[in-house]
Amino acid sequence: PQHLSGLQLVSDLCSGSLQGASISSTDISLTPGKIRSGNHTADTQRQQALPCALFTDAASQLCLKGGTNAEMAPQIDYTVKVFKPIVEKFGVHFDCDIRMRGYYPKGGGEVMVTVNPVKELQPITMTERGTITKIYGRAFVAGVLPFKLAKDMSSAAVRTIRKEIKELYINISSLQEKDKACGNGNGIIIIAESSTGCVFAGSALGKKGVYADKIGIEAAEMLLRNIRHNGCVDEFLQDQLIIFMALAKGRSRIRTGAVTLHTQTAIHIAEQLTQVRRSSMDLPAKFTITKCEDELSSNVTFIIECEGSGASNPNL
């Protein structure tokens, strides 16, 4: 359902014609028209629409509804704290106003996103991780759940990180969500920042019958796993950057840990899509992945490199 909703939002943004758009469909056709700015509403919190909204003639407002902190999708806090500062390096600028948080199964969250258009995207280079300089986060409970759960998640996460990173102050605040939350839920997200501007995260959501300290440990171990390899992006940001690398004008390079199947799929699709030229100036995006040895880490890292298609906004 969330993929269908995302496709319908993209079709709406580009005055498109969408065929085969139904649950469980395996054959979908989208014929785009003119990308247009304006106000759009979708029952989902997805990022499909962002690349399209960048190539409109004016700012767009997207009202996204549904679960803001749910399984099988990035928490909204990840979008704001990790995804946003990194895509801004491409020249992307968007504001994200969390008006109401929504939790499974009730949903009911609402996020207002304002996206400013760009003439073209700049390539990025992120190959030096530097040192971790800051670790912080939020452990939250909402609805009828007791505040103690937030404190238990936070303290368990701090203990887990302390075993490996002893020199940094770790600030994971415990919060009781009240007025701006719909439904019952608990979870945690922990952010790490590096001296070169890299951002990583580990997160987990509460589940029925699972102790709160186990949720905190799960998020902490995810964060530690993502900073051990000495790459510059975590496993979740990796595939989300592919489309922006493909659209940018020039060569982008990012250093990462193991290349995920999501990333391999995104690369394949991005190369296919950018083969469709709009003018003689356009070039298809070309990706290469190079394994690299790292004297600072026993884990293997990879450089994902892309010669971008140089997409230009005809409306600006």
PDB file of C-alpha atoms in Angstrom:
ATOM      1  CA  PRO A   1       0.000   0.000   0.000  1.00  0.00           C
ATOM      2  CA  GLN A   2       2.760   2.514   0.823  1.00  0.00           C
ATOM      3  CA  HIS A   3       4.494   1.911  -2.516  1.00  0.00           C
ATOM      4  CA  LEU A   4       1.196   2.358  -4.343  1.00  0.00           C
ATOM      5  CA  SER A   5       0.533   5.603  -2.479  1.00  0.00           C
ATOM      6  CA  GLY A   6       4.051   6.817  -3.325  1.00  0.00           C
ATOM      7  CA  LEU A   7       3.531   6.069  -7.026  1.00  0.00           C
ATOM      8  CA  GLN A   8       0.222   7.932  -7.014  1.00  0.00           C
ATOM      9  CA  LEU A   9       1.929  10.938  -5.408  1.00  0.00           C
ATOM     10  CA  VAL A  10       4.688  10.919  -8.051  1.00  0.00           C
ATOM     11  CA  SER A  11       2.094  10.613 -10.821  1.00  0.00           C
ATOM     12  CA  ASP A  12       0.199  13.556  -9.328  1.00  0.00           C
ATOM     13  CA  LEU A  13       3.398  15.632  -9.153  1.00  0.00           C
ATOM     14  CA  CYS A  14       4.209  15.096 -12.817  1.00  0.00           C
ATOM     15  CA  SER A  15       0.659  15.177 -14.257  1.00  0.00           C
ATOM     16  CA  GLY A  16       1.235  11.551 -15.183  1.00  0.00           C
ATOM     17  CA  SER A  17      -0.820   8.656 -16.449  1.00  0.00           C
ATOM     18  CA  LEU A  18      -0.533   5.583 -14.205  1.00  0.00           C
ATOM     19  CA  GLN A  19      -1.567   2.097 -15.337  1.00  0.00           C
ATOM     20  CA  GLY A  20      -1.492  -1.154 -13.367  1.00  0.00           C
ATOM     21  CA  ALA A  21      -1.439   0.717 -10.056  1.00  0.00           C
ATOM     22  CA  SER A  22      -3.064  -1.753  -7.671  1.00  0.00           C
ATOM     23  CA  ILE A  23      -2.012  -3.826  -4.674  1.00  0.00           C
ATOM     24  CA  SER A  24       0.074  -6.873  -5.770  1.00  0.00           C
ATOM     25  CA  SER A  25       0.478  -5.563  -9.328  1.00  0.00           C
ATOM     26  CA  THR A  26       3.691  -6.748 -11.020  1.00  0.00           C
ATOM     27  CA  ASP A  27       3.380  -4.550 -14.122  1.00  0.00           C
ATOM     28  CA  ILE A  28       3.132  -0.792 -13.689  1.00  0.00           C
ATOM     29  CA  SER A  29       3.409   1.932 -16.306  1.00  0.00           C
ATOM     30  CA  LEU A  30       3.844   5.626 -15.526  1.00  0.00           C
ATOM     31  CA  THR A  31       3.795   8.071 -18.414  1.00  0.00           C
ATOM     32  CA  PRO A  32       4.898  11.437 -17.008  1.00  0.00           C
ATOM     33  CA  GLY A  33       3.684  14.804 -18.178  1.00  0.00           C
ATOM     34  CA  LYS A  34       4.895  18.185 -16.947  1.00  0.00           C
ATOM     35  CA  ILE A  35       6.249  18.315 -13.405  1.00  0.00           C
ATOM     36  CA  ARG A  36       4.294  20.922 -11.474  1.00  0.00           C
ATOM     37  CA  SER A  37       4.683  22.560  -8.100  1.00  0.00           C
ATOM     38  CA  GLY A  38       1.814  22.990  -5.674  1.00  0.00           C
ATOM     39  CA  ASN A  39       0.247  21.328  -2.662  1.00  0.00           C
ATOM     40  CA  HIS A  40      -0.006  17.552  -2.597  1.00  0.00           C
ATOM     41  CA  THR A  41      -1.324  15.121   0.010  1.00  0.00           C
ATOM     42  CA  ALA A  42      -0.421  11.448   0.322  1.00  0.00           C
ATOM     43  CA  ASP A  43      -1.280   8.762   2.879  1.00  0.00           C
ATOM     44  CA  THR A  44       2.312   7.737   3.334  1.00  0.00           C
ATOM     45  CA  GLN A  45       5.669   9.001   4.535  1.00  0.00           C
ATOM     46  CA  ARG A  46       7.908   8.188   1.587  1.00  0.00           C
ATOM     47  CA  GLN A  47      10.722   9.844  -0.304  1.00  0.00           C
ATOM     48  CA  GLN A  48       9.694   8.935  -3.861  1.00  0.00           C
ATOM     49  CA  ALA A  49       8.356  12.414  -4.468  1.00  0.00           C
ATOM     50  CA  LEU A  50      11.444  14.390  -3.433  1.00  0.00           C
ATOM     51  CA  PRO A  51      13.534  14.023  -6.636  1.00  0.00           C
ATOM     52  CA  CYS A  52      10.503  15.036  -8.733  1.00  0.00           C
ATOM     53  CA  ALA A  53       9.663  18.038  -6.558  1.00  0.00           C
ATOM     54  CA  LEU A  54      13.229  19.342  -7.055  1.00  0.00           C
ATOM     55  CA  PHE A  55      12.601  19.922 -10.770  1.00  0.00           C
ATOM     56  CA  THR A  56       9.409  22.003 -10.552  1.00  0.00           C
ATOM     57  CA  ASP A  57       9.079  25.736 -11.203  1.00  0.00           C
ATOM     58  CA  ALA A  58       8.396  26.752  -7.575  1.00  0.00           C
ATOM     59  CA  ALA A  59       8.288  25.387  -4.023  1.00  0.00           C
ATOM     60  CA  SER A  60       6.046  22.366  -3.400  1.00  0.00           C
ATOM     61  CA  GLN A  61       4.233  21.429  -0.213  1.00  0.00           C
ATOM     62  CA  LEU A  62       3.718  17.745   0.507  1.00  0.00           C
ATOM     63  CA  CYS A  63       1.351  16.773   3.315  1.00  0.00           C
ATOM     64  CA  LEU A  64       2.334  13.207   4.233  1.00  0.00           C
ATOM     65  CA  LYS A  65       0.077  11.160   6.496  1.00  0.00           C
ATOM     66  CA  GLY A  66       0.449   7.793   8.200  1.00  0.00           C
ATOM     67  CA  GLY A  67       2.997   6.228  10.532  1.00  0.00           C
ATOM     68  CA  THR A  68       5.977   8.447  11.366  1.00  0.00           C
ATOM     69  CA  ASN A  69       7.745   5.798  13.461  1.00  0.00           C
ATOM     70  CA  ALA A  70       6.955   2.365  12.056  1.00  0.00           C
ATOM     71  CA  GLU A  71       8.693  -0.914  11.242  1.00  0.00           C
ATOM     72  CA  MET A  72      10.164  -1.553   7.767  1.00  0.00           C
ATOM     73  CA  ALA A  73      10.685   2.157   7.063  1.00  0.00           C
ATOM     74  CA  PRO A  74      13.004   4.904   8.298  1.00  0.00           C
ATOM     75  CA  GLN A  75      11.695   6.729  11.356  1.00  0.00           C
ATOM     76  CA  ILE A  76      10.896  10.369  10.595  1.00  0.00           C
ATOM     77  CA  ASP A  77      13.767  11.281  12.934  1.00  0.00           C
ATOM     78  CA  TYR A  78      16.149   9.465  10.563  1.00  0.00           C
ATOM     79  CA  THR A  79      14.844  11.517   7.645  1.00  0.00           C
ATOM     80  CA  VAL A  80      15.406  14.782   9.534  1.00  0.00           C
ATOM     81  CA  LYS A  81      18.691  13.995  11.331  1.00  0.00           C
ATOM     82  CA  VAL A  82      20.540  11.762   8.842  1.00  0.00           C
ATOM     83  CA  PHE A  83      19.032  11.896   5.345  1.00  0.00           C
ATOM     84  CA  LYS A  84      18.367  15.657   5.263  1.00  0.00           C
ATOM     85  CA  PRO A  85      21.871  16.994   6.138  1.00  0.00           C
ATOM     86  CA  ILE A  86      23.517  14.632   3.661  1.00  0.00           C
ATOM     87  CA  VAL A  87      21.240  15.331   0.665  1.00  0.00           C
ATOM     88  CA  GLU A  88      21.742  19.032   1.362  1.00  0.00           C
ATOM     89  CA  LYS A  89      25.327  18.465   0.165  1.00  0.00           C
ATOM     90  CA  PHE A  90      23.807  17.883  -3.326  1.00  0.00           C
ATOM     91  CA  GLY A  91      22.086  21.283  -3.108  1.00  0.00           C
ATOM     92  CA  VAL A  92      18.714  19.845  -2.030  1.00  0.00           C
ATOM     93  CA  HIS A  93      16.758  22.039   0.390  1.00  0.00           C
ATOM     94  CA  PHE A  94      13.560  20.945   2.106  1.00  0.00           C
ATOM     95  CA  ASP A  95      11.879  21.680   5.438  1.00  0.00           C
ATOM     96  CA  CYS A  96      10.167  18.980   7.463  1.00  0.00           C
ATOM     97  CA  ASP A  97       7.533  19.978  10.034  1.00  0.00           C
ATOM     98  CA  ILE A  98       6.389  17.058  12.233  1.00  0.00           C
ATOM     99  CA  ARG A  99       2.857  18.094  13.167  1.00  0.00           C
ATOM    100  CA  MET A 100       1.727  14.769  14.640  1.00  0.00           C
ATOM    101  CA  ARG A 101       3.543  11.499  15.255  1.00  0.00           C
ATOM    102  CA  GLY A 102       1.700   8.305  14.352  1.00  0.00           C
ATOM    103  CA  TYR A 103       2.329   4.759  15.570  1.00  0.00           C
ATOM    104  CA  TYR A 104       1.350   1.322  14.265  1.00  0.00           C
ATOM    105  CA  PRO A 105      -1.391   0.194  13.809  1.00  0.00           C
ATOM    106  CA  LYS A 106      -3.285   3.446  14.313  1.00  0.00           C
ATOM    107  CA  GLY A 107      -1.153   5.707  12.108  1.00  0.00           C
ATOM    108  CA  GLY A 108      -2.532   9.218  12.200  1.00  0.00           C
ATOM    109  CA  GLY A 109       0.806  10.999  11.860  1.00  0.00           C
ATOM    110  CA  GLU A 110       1.174  14.127   9.761  1.00  0.00           C
ATOM    111  CA  VAL A 111       4.349  15.669   8.347  1.00  0.00           C
ATOM    112  CA  MET A 112       4.426  18.816   6.206  1.00  0.00           C
ATOM    113  CA  VAL A 113       7.367  18.886   3.794  1.00  0.00           C
ATOM    114  CA  THR A 114       8.282  22.005   1.801  1.00  0.00           C
ATOM    115  CA  VAL A 115      10.643  21.341  -1.120  1.00  0.00           C
ATOM    116  CA  ASN A 116      12.490  24.090  -2.985  1.00  0.00           C
ATOM    117  CA  PRO A 117      13.377  23.498  -6.651  1.00  0.00           C
ATOM    118  CA  VAL A 118      16.962  23.440  -7.953  1.00  0.00           C
ATOM    119  CA  LYS A 119      18.513  24.228 -11.331  1.00  0.00           C
ATOM    120  CA  GLU A 120      20.772  21.183 -11.060  1.00  0.00           C
ATOM    121  CA  LEU A 121      22.245  18.955  -8.365  1.00  0.00           C
ATOM    122  CA  GLN A 122      25.907  19.153  -7.355  1.00  0.00           C
ATOM    123  CA  PRO A 123      27.987  15.968  -7.037  1.00  0.00           C
ATOM    124  CA  ILE A 124      29.254  14.987  -3.587  1.00  0.00           C
ATOM    125  CA  THR A 125      32.428  13.341  -2.309  1.00  0.00           C
ATOM    126  CA  MET A 126      32.288  11.467   0.996  1.00  0.00           C
ATOM    127  CA  THR A 127      35.340   9.234   1.279  1.00  0.00           C
ATOM    128  CA  GLU A 128      36.946  10.255   4.600  1.00  0.00           C
ATOM    129  CA  ARG A 129      35.040   9.274   7.723  1.00  0.00           C
ATOM    130  CA  GLY A 130      37.253  11.059  10.262  1.00  0.00           C
ATOM    131  CA  THR A 131      36.563  10.431  13.948  1.00  0.00           C
ATOM    132  CA  ILE A 132      33.217  10.139  15.725  1.00  0.00           C
ATOM    133  CA  THR A 133      32.755  13.403  17.623  1.00  0.00           C
ATOM    134  CA  LYS A 134      29.163  13.268  18.911  1.00  0.00           C
ATOM    135  CA  ILE A 135      26.586  10.632  19.886  1.00  0.00           C
ATOM    136  CA  TYR A 136      23.061  11.615  20.862  1.00  0.00           C
ATOM    137  CA  GLY A 137      19.489  10.463  20.453  1.00  0.00           C
ATOM    138  CA  ARG A 138      15.939  10.189  21.728  1.00  0.00           C
ATOM    139  CA  ALA A 139      14.126   7.343  23.468  1.00  0.00           C
ATOM    140  CA  PHE A 140      10.375   7.913  23.490  1.00  0.00           C
ATOM    141  CA  VAL A 141       7.075   6.531  24.722  1.00  0.00           C
ATOM    142  CA  ALA A 142       3.626   7.628  23.564  1.00  0.00           C
ATOM    143  CA  GLY A 143       0.053   6.966  24.582  1.00  0.00           C
ATOM    144  CA  VAL A 144      -0.583   4.793  27.610  1.00  0.00           C
ATOM    145  CA  LEU A 145       2.938   3.350  27.837  1.00  0.00           C
ATOM    146  CA  PRO A 146       4.919   4.177  31.008  1.00  0.00           C
ATOM    147  CA  PHE A 147       7.776   6.690  30.921  1.00  0.00           C
ATOM    148  CA  LYS A 148      10.058   4.089  32.543  1.00  0.00           C
ATOM    149  CA  LEU A 149      10.304   2.304  29.164  1.00  0.00           C
ATOM    150  CA  ALA A 150      12.022   5.345  27.628  1.00  0.00           C
ATOM    151  CA  LYS A 151      14.542   5.531  30.466  1.00  0.00           C
ATOM    152  CA  ASP A 152      15.244   1.777  30.245  1.00  0.00           C
ATOM    153  CA  MET A 153      15.848   1.976  26.470  1.00  0.00           C
ATOM    154  CA  SER A 154      18.149   4.968  26.880  1.00  0.00           C
ATOM    155  CA  SER A 155      20.280   3.547  29.692  1.00  0.00           C
ATOM    156  CA  ALA A 156      20.641   0.125  27.989  1.00  0.00           C
ATOM    157  CA  ALA A 157      21.746   1.832  24.753  1.00  0.00           C
ATOM    158  CA  VAL A 158      24.310   4.000  26.568  1.00  0.00           C
ATOM    159  CA  ARG A 159      25.738   0.952  28.400  1.00  0.00           C
ATOM    160  CA  THR A 160      26.100  -0.945  25.110  1.00  0.00           C
ATOM    161  CA  ILE A 161      27.858   1.908  23.297  1.00  0.00           C
ATOM    162  CA  ARG A 162      30.130   2.571  26.308  1.00  0.00           C
ATOM    163  CA  LYS A 163      31.638  -0.914  25.967  1.00  0.00           C
ATOM    164  CA  GLU A 164      33.096   0.125  22.611  1.00  0.00           C
ATOM    165  CA  ILE A 165      33.308   3.938  22.693  1.00  0.00           C
ATOM    166  CA  LYS A 166      34.480   5.125  26.083  1.00  0.00           C
ATOM    167  CA  GLU A 167      35.766   8.657  25.452  1.00  0.00           C
ATOM    168  CA  LEU A 168      32.554  10.399  24.289  1.00  0.00           C
ATOM    169  CA  TYR A 169      29.646  11.791  26.272  1.00  0.00           C
ATOM    170  CA  ILE A 170      26.478  10.061  25.047  1.00  0.00           C
ATOM    171  CA  ASN A 171      23.275  12.073  25.368  1.00  0.00           C
ATOM    172  CA  ILE A 172      20.126  10.018  24.723  1.00  0.00           C
ATOM    173  CA  SER A 173      17.147  11.935  26.093  1.00  0.00           C
ATOM    174  CA  SER A 174      14.060  10.142  27.440  1.00  0.00           C
ATOM    175  CA  LEU A 175      10.756  11.646  26.249  1.00  0.00           C
ATOM    176  CA  GLN A 176       7.059  11.196  26.922  1.00  0.00           C
ATOM    177  CA  GLU A 177       5.159  12.089  23.726  1.00  0.00           C
ATOM    178  CA  LYS A 178       1.809  13.615  24.652  1.00  0.00           C
ATOM    179  CA  ASP A 179       0.002  16.258  22.619  1.00  0.00           C
ATOM    180  CA  LYS A 180       1.604  15.583  19.248  1.00  0.00           C
ATOM    181  CA  ALA A 181       1.290  11.799  19.135  1.00  0.00           C
ATOM    182  CA  CYS A 182      -1.450   9.458  17.895  1.00  0.00           C
ATOM    183  CA  GLY A 183      -1.598   5.926  19.285  1.00  0.00           C
ATOM    184  CA  ASN A 184       0.692   3.944  21.579  1.00  0.00           C
ATOM    185  CA  GLY A 185       4.334   3.318  20.782  1.00  0.00           C
ATOM    186  CA  ASN A 186       7.879   3.323  22.040  1.00  0.00           C
ATOM    187  CA  GLY A 187      11.241   3.396  20.339  1.00  0.00           C
ATOM    188  CA  ILE A 188      14.707   4.861  20.153  1.00  0.00           C
ATOM    189  CA  ILE A 189      16.997   6.441  17.577  1.00  0.00           C
ATOM    190  CA  ILE A 190      20.693   7.148  18.185  1.00  0.00           C
ATOM    191  CA  ILE A 191      22.742   9.440  15.941  1.00  0.00           C
ATOM    192  CA  ALA A 192      26.540   9.585  15.567  1.00  0.00           C
ATOM    193  CA  GLU A 193      28.312  12.477  13.821  1.00  0.00           C
ATOM    194  CA  SER A 194      31.897  12.493  12.559  1.00  0.00           C
ATOM    195  CA  SER A 195      34.549  15.194  12.254  1.00  0.00           C
ATOM    196  CA  THR A 196      34.080  15.283   8.456  1.00  0.00           C
ATOM    197  CA  GLY A 197      30.281  15.709   8.497  1.00  0.00           C
ATOM    198  CA  CYS A 198      29.220  12.069   8.165  1.00  0.00           C
ATOM    199  CA  VAL A 199      26.060  11.032  10.027  1.00  0.00           C
ATOM    200  CA  PHE A 200      25.020   7.523  11.091  1.00  0.00           C
ATOM    201  CA  ALA A 201      22.096   6.055  13.002  1.00  0.00           C
ATOM    202  CA  GLY A 202      20.842   3.025  14.847  1.00  0.00           C
ATOM    203  CA  SER A 203      17.165   2.663  15.749  1.00  0.00           C
ATOM    204  CA  ALA A 204      14.575   0.216  17.031  1.00  0.00           C
ATOM    205  CA  LEU A 205      10.882   0.214  17.909  1.00  0.00           C
ATOM    206  CA  GLY A 206       9.164  -1.424  20.847  1.00  0.00           C
ATOM    207  CA  LYS A 207       7.358  -4.712  20.259  1.00  0.00           C
ATOM    208  CA  LYS A 208       4.805  -6.472  22.402  1.00  0.00           C
ATOM    209  CA  GLY A 209       6.505  -8.791  24.871  1.00  0.00           C
ATOM    210  CA  VAL A 210      10.028  -7.434  24.254  1.00  0.00           C
ATOM    211  CA  TYR A 211      11.815  -5.816  27.193  1.00  0.00           C
ATOM    212  CA  ALA A 212      12.671  -2.133  26.765  1.00  0.00           C
ATOM    213  CA  ASP A 213      16.380  -2.640  27.477  1.00  0.00           C
ATOM    214  CA  LYS A 214      16.537  -5.126  24.593  1.00  0.00           C
ATOM    215  CA  ILE A 215      15.157  -2.432  22.249  1.00  0.00           C
ATOM    216  CA  GLY A 216      17.888  -0.018  23.437  1.00  0.00           C
ATOM    217  CA  ILE A 217      20.595  -2.644  22.919  1.00  0.00           C
ATOM    218  CA  GLU A 218      19.297  -3.427  19.409  1.00  0.00           C
ATOM    219  CA  ALA A 219      19.529   0.237  18.365  1.00  0.00           C
ATOM    220  CA  ALA A 220      22.995   0.648  19.919  1.00  0.00           C
ATOM    221  CA  GLU A 221      24.331  -2.469  18.185  1.00  0.00           C
ATOM    222  CA  MET A 222      22.948  -1.253  14.863  1.00  0.00           C
ATOM    223  CA  LEU A 223      24.747   2.080  15.307  1.00  0.00           C
ATOM    224  CA  LEU A 224      28.028   0.391  16.293  1.00  0.00           C
ATOM    225  CA  ARG A 225      27.804  -1.958  13.288  1.00  0.00           C
ATOM    226  CA  ASN A 226      27.398   1.045  11.000  1.00  0.00           C
ATOM    227  CA  ILE A 227      30.424   2.943  12.324  1.00  0.00           C
ATOM    228  CA  ARG A 228      32.807  -0.024  12.656  1.00  0.00           C
ATOM    229  CA  HIS A 229      33.517  -0.303   8.922  1.00  0.00           C
ATOM    230  CA  ASN A 230      34.941   3.242   8.675  1.00  0.00           C
ATOM    231  CA  GLY A 231      32.689   4.120   5.744  1.00  0.00           C
ATOM    232  CA  CYS A 232      30.917   7.472   5.404  1.00  0.00           C
ATOM    233  CA  VAL A 233      27.262   6.374   5.211  1.00  0.00           C
ATOM    234  CA  ASP A 234      25.242   3.759   7.053  1.00  0.00           C
ATOM    235  CA  GLU A 235      23.518   0.794   5.428  1.00  0.00           C
ATOM    236  CA  PHE A 236      20.180   2.650   5.167  1.00  0.00           C
ATOM    237  CA  LEU A 237      21.407   5.934   3.699  1.00  0.00           C
ATOM    238  CA  GLN A 238      23.513   4.107   1.118  1.00  0.00           C
ATOM    239  CA  ASP A 239      20.679   3.232  -1.289  1.00  0.00           C
ATOM    240  CA  GLN A 240      18.766   6.485  -0.669  1.00  0.00           C
ATOM    241  CA  LEU A 241      21.635   8.542  -2.150  1.00  0.00           C
ATOM    242  CA  ILE A 242      21.798   6.637  -5.452  1.00  0.00           C
ATOM    243  CA  ILE A 243      19.102   8.618  -7.286  1.00  0.00           C
ATOM    244  CA  PHE A 244      20.705  11.950  -6.304  1.00  0.00           C
ATOM    245  CA  MET A 245      24.139  10.734  -7.497  1.00  0.00           C
ATOM    246  CA  ALA A 246      22.500   9.673 -10.778  1.00  0.00           C
ATOM    247  CA  LEU A 247      20.857  13.072 -11.321  1.00  0.00           C
ATOM    248  CA  ALA A 248      23.823  15.245 -10.257  1.00  0.00           C
ATOM    249  CA  LYS A 249      26.077  17.059 -12.726  1.00  0.00           C
ATOM    250  CA  GLY A 250      29.557  15.584 -12.293  1.00  0.00           C
ATOM    251  CA  ARG A 251      31.217  12.725 -10.433  1.00  0.00           C
ATOM    252  CA  SER A 252      30.074  11.684  -6.955  1.00  0.00           C
ATOM    253  CA  ARG A 253      31.997   9.302  -4.707  1.00  0.00           C
ATOM    254  CA  ILE A 254      30.865   7.781  -1.417  1.00  0.00           C
ATOM    255  CA  ARG A 255      32.668   5.285   0.789  1.00  0.00           C
ATOM    256  CA  THR A 256      30.531   2.621   2.407  1.00  0.00           C
ATOM    257  CA  GLY A 257      30.551  -0.779   4.085  1.00  0.00           C
ATOM    258  CA  ALA A 258      29.101  -3.824   2.324  1.00  0.00           C
ATOM    259  CA  VAL A 259      26.959  -2.802  -0.657  1.00  0.00           C
ATOM    260  CA  THR A 260      23.371  -3.807   0.060  1.00  0.00           C
ATOM    261  CA  LEU A 261      20.947  -5.468  -2.332  1.00  0.00           C
ATOM    262  CA  HIS A 262      18.756  -2.334  -2.068  1.00  0.00           C
ATOM    263  CA  THR A 263      21.707  -0.265  -3.339  1.00  0.00           C
ATOM    264  CA  GLN A 264      22.475  -2.680  -6.182  1.00  0.00           C
ATOM    265  CA  THR A 265      18.824  -2.513  -7.248  1.00  0.00           C
ATOM    266  CA  ALA A 266      18.763   1.300  -7.029  1.00  0.00           C
ATOM    267  CA  ILE A 267      21.905   1.521  -9.187  1.00  0.00           C
ATOM    268  CA  HIS A 268      20.440  -0.791 -11.825  1.00  0.00           C
ATOM    269  CA  ILE A 269      17.177   1.182 -12.006  1.00  0.00           C
ATOM    270  CA  ALA A 270      18.937   4.593 -11.999  1.00  0.00           C
ATOM    271  CA  GLU A 271      21.152   3.554 -14.918  1.00  0.00           C
ATOM    272  CA  GLN A 272      18.111   2.278 -16.841  1.00  0.00           C
ATOM    273  CA  LEU A 273      16.041   5.406 -16.221  1.00  0.00           C
ATOM    274  CA  THR A 274      18.774   7.890 -17.169  1.00  0.00           C
ATOM    275  CA  GLN A 275      19.364   6.125 -20.495  1.00  0.00           C
ATOM    276  CA  VAL A 276      16.187   7.861 -21.667  1.00  0.00           C
ATOM    277  CA  ARG A 277      17.648  11.169 -22.887  1.00  0.00           C
ATOM    278  CA  ARG A 278      15.613  14.339 -22.981  1.00  0.00           C
ATOM    279  CA  SER A 279      18.187  16.206 -25.086  1.00  0.00           C
ATOM    280  CA  SER A 280      21.605  15.719 -26.686  1.00  0.00           C
ATOM    281  CA  MET A 281      23.146  17.209 -23.526  1.00  0.00           C
ATOM    282  CA  ASP A 282      21.886  14.432 -21.241  1.00  0.00           C
ATOM    283  CA  LEU A 283      24.064  11.430 -20.503  1.00  0.00           C
ATOM    284  CA  PRO A 284      23.062   8.197 -18.775  1.00  0.00           C
ATOM    285  CA  ALA A 285      24.368   7.844 -15.219  1.00  0.00           C
ATOM    286  CA  LYS A 286      27.234   5.378 -14.925  1.00  0.00           C
ATOM    287  CA  PHE A 287      28.095   3.700 -11.621  1.00  0.00           C
ATOM    288  CA  THR A 288      31.190   1.771 -10.602  1.00  0.00           C
ATOM    289  CA  ILE A 289      31.844  -0.001  -7.298  1.00  0.00           C
ATOM    290  CA  THR A 290      35.448  -0.475  -6.169  1.00  0.00           C
ATOM    291  CA  LYS A 291      36.587  -2.564  -3.225  1.00  0.00           C
ATOM    292  CA  CYS A 292      39.210  -0.775  -1.158  1.00  0.00           C
ATOM    293  CA  GLU A 293      41.596  -1.857   1.569  1.00  0.00           C
ATOM    294  CA  ASP A 294      41.603   0.236   4.735  1.00  0.00           C
ATOM    295  CA  GLU A 295      44.508   0.271   7.127  1.00  0.00           C
ATOM    296  CA  LEU A 296      42.264   1.784   9.838  1.00  0.00           C
ATOM    297  CA  SER A 297      39.690  -1.000   9.750  1.00  0.00           C
ATOM    298  CA  SER A 298      39.731  -4.764   9.411  1.00  0.00           C
ATOM    299  CA  ASN A 299      36.409  -4.552   7.572  1.00  0.00           C
ATOM    300  CA  VAL A 300      36.332  -4.108   3.805  1.00  0.00           C
ATOM    301  CA  THR A 301      34.920  -0.833   2.453  1.00  0.00           C
ATOM    302  CA  PHE A 302      33.738   0.091  -1.021  1.00  0.00           C
ATOM    303  CA  ILE A 303      33.742   3.264  -3.085  1.00  0.00           C
ATOM    304  CA  ILE A 304      30.505   3.813  -5.006  1.00  0.00           C
ATOM    305  CA  GLU A 305      31.276   6.224  -7.830  1.00  0.00           C
ATOM    306  CA  CYS A 306      28.828   7.776 -10.264  1.00  0.00           C
ATOM    307  CA  GLU A 307      29.229   9.981 -13.294  1.00  0.00           C
ATOM    308  CA  GLY A 308      25.868  11.719 -13.009  1.00  0.00           C
ATOM    309  CA  SER A 309      23.440  12.422 -15.822  1.00  0.00           C
ATOM    310  CA  GLY A 310      23.501  16.179 -15.178  1.00  0.00           C
ATOM    311  CA  ALA A 311      19.733  16.598 -15.164  1.00  0.00           C
ATOM    312  CA  SER A 312      18.807  20.276 -15.483  1.00  0.00           C
ATOM    313  CA  ASN A 313      15.556  21.908 -14.393  1.00  0.00           C
ATOM    314  CA  PRO A 314      13.926  23.390 -17.527  1.00  0.00           C
ATOM    315  CA  ASN A 315      11.555  25.428 -15.355  1.00  0.00           C
ATOM    316  CA  LEU A 316      14.297  27.601 -13.783  1.00  0.00           C
TER     317      LEU A 316
END
